[in-house]
Tab-separated table of C-alpha atoms in Angstrom:
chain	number	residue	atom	x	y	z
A	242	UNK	CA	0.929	-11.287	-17.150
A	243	UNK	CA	3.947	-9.554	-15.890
A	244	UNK	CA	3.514	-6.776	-18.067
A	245	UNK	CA	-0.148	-6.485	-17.063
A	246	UNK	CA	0.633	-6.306	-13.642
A	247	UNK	CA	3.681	-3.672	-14.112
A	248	UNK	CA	0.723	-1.788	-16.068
A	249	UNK	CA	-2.209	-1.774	-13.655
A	250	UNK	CA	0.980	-0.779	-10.765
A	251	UNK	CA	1.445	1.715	-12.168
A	252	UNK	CA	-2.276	3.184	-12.709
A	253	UNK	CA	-3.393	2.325	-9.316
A	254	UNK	CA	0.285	4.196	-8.168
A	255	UNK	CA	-0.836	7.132	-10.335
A	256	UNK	CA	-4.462	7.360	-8.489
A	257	UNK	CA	-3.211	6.905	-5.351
A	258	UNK	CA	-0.541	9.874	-5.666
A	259	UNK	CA	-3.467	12.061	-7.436
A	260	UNK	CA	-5.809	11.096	-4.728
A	261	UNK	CA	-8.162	9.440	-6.677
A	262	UNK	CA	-8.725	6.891	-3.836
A	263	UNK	CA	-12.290	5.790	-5.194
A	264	UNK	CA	-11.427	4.854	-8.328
A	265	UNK	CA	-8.041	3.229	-7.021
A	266	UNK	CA	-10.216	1.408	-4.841
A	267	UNK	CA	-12.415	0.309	-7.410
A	268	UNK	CA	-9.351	-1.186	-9.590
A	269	UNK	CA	-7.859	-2.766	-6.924
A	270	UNK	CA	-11.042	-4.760	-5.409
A	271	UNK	CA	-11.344	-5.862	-9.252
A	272	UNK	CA	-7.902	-7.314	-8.947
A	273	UNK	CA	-8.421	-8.895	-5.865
A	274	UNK	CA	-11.601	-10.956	-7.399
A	275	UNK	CA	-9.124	-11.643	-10.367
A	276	UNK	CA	-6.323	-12.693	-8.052
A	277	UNK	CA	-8.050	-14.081	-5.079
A	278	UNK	CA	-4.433	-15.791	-3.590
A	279	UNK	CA	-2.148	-13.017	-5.362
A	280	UNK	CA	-0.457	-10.704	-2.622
A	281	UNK	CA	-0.023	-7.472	-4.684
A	282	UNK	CA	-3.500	-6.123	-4.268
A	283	UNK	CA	-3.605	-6.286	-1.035
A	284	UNK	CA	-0.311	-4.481	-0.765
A	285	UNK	CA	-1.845	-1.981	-3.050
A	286	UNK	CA	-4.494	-1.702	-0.946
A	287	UNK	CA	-2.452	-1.587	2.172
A	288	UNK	CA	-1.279	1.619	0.485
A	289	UNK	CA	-4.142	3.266	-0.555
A	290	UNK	CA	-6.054	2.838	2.718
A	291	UNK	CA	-2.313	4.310	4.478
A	292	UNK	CA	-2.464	7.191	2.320
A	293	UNK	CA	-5.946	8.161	3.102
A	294	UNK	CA	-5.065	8.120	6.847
A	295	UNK	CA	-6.894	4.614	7.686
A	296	UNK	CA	-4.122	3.229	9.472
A	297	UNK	CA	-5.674	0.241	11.241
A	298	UNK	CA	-7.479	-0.782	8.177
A	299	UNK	CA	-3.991	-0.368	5.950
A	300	UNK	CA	-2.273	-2.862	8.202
A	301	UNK	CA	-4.962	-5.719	8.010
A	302	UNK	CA	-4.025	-5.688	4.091
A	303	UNK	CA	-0.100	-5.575	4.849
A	304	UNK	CA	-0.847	-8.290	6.997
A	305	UNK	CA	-3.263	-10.440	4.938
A	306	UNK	CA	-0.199	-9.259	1.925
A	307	UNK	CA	2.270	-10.869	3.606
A	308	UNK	CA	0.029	-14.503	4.541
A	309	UNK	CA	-0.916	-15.023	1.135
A	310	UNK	CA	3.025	-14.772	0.334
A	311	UNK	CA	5.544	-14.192	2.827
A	312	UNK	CA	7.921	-13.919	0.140
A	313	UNK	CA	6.493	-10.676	-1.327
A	314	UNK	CA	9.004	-8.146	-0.145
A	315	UNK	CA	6.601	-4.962	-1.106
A	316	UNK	CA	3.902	-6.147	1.564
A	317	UNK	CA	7.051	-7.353	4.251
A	318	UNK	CA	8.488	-3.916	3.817
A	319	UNK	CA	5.196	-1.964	4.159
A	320	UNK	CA	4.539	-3.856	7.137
A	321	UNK	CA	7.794	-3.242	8.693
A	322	UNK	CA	7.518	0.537	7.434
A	323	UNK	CA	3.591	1.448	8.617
A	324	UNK	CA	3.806	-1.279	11.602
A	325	UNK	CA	6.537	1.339	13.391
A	326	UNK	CA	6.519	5.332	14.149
A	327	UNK	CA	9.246	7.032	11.511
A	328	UNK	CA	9.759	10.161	9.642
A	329	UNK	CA	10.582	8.603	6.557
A	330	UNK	CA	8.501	6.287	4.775
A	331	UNK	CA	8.829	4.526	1.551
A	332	UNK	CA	6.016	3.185	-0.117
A	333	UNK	CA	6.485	-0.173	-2.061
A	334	UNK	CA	4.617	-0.594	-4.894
A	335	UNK	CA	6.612	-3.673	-6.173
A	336	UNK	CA	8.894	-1.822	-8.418
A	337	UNK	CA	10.665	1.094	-7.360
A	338	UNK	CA	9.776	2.290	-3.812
A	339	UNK	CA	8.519	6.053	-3.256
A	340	UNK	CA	9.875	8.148	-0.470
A	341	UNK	CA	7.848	10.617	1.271
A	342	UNK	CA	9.087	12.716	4.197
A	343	UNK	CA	6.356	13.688	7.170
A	344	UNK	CA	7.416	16.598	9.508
A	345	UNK	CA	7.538	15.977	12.791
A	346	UNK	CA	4.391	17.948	13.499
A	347	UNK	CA	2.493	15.124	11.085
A	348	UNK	CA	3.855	12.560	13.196
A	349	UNK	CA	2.872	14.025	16.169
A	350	UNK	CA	-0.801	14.027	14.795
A	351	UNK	CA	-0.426	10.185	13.817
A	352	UNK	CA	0.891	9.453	17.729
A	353	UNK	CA	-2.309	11.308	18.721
A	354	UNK	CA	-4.405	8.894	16.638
């Protein structure tokens, strides 16, 4: 299962970062039926809505991450990360987090929002 999970990480990480938000929706709600308590989708989800600028909607799945298993550091993290204003962001997938770097004229927009 671990192995499976690593794998499907990884594809829904690759659609996310190639925009491909539908169909990394679409994989993620199936995991989410086949995980109902499991934290990770959400987290993955949590990510996916962030990255497409839905804010507000990315932090309900952080949150609902983090109360199906407060000990799943990726969806602590990601709250902690997306909850507060910063420059720097790392996105954690479970494995090895991603850095990406907003200019201060992107963060500007998000204050705006």
């Amino acid at each position: 299962m671990e192995n499976e999970n690593s794998y499907e990480t990884e594809e829904i990480k690759e659609m996310i970062n190639n925009h491909r938000f539908h169909e990394g929706e679409a994989l993620i709600s199936t995991l989410m039926l086949k995980e109902p308590h499991a934290a990770r989708p959400h987290n993955l989800m949590g990510i996916l809505l962030e990255k497409e600028g839905k804010h507000s909607d990315a932090m309900k799945h952080f949150r609902a991450a983090y109360a199906l298993d407060p000990s799943y550091e990726p969806a602590e993290k990601n709250l902690e990360t997306f909850g507060a204003f910063a420059i720097d962001r790392d996105y954690d997938y479970g494995e090895e987090p991603m850095k990406e770097t907003k200019t201060v004229q992107q963060k500007e927009h998000a204050l705006c929002i």
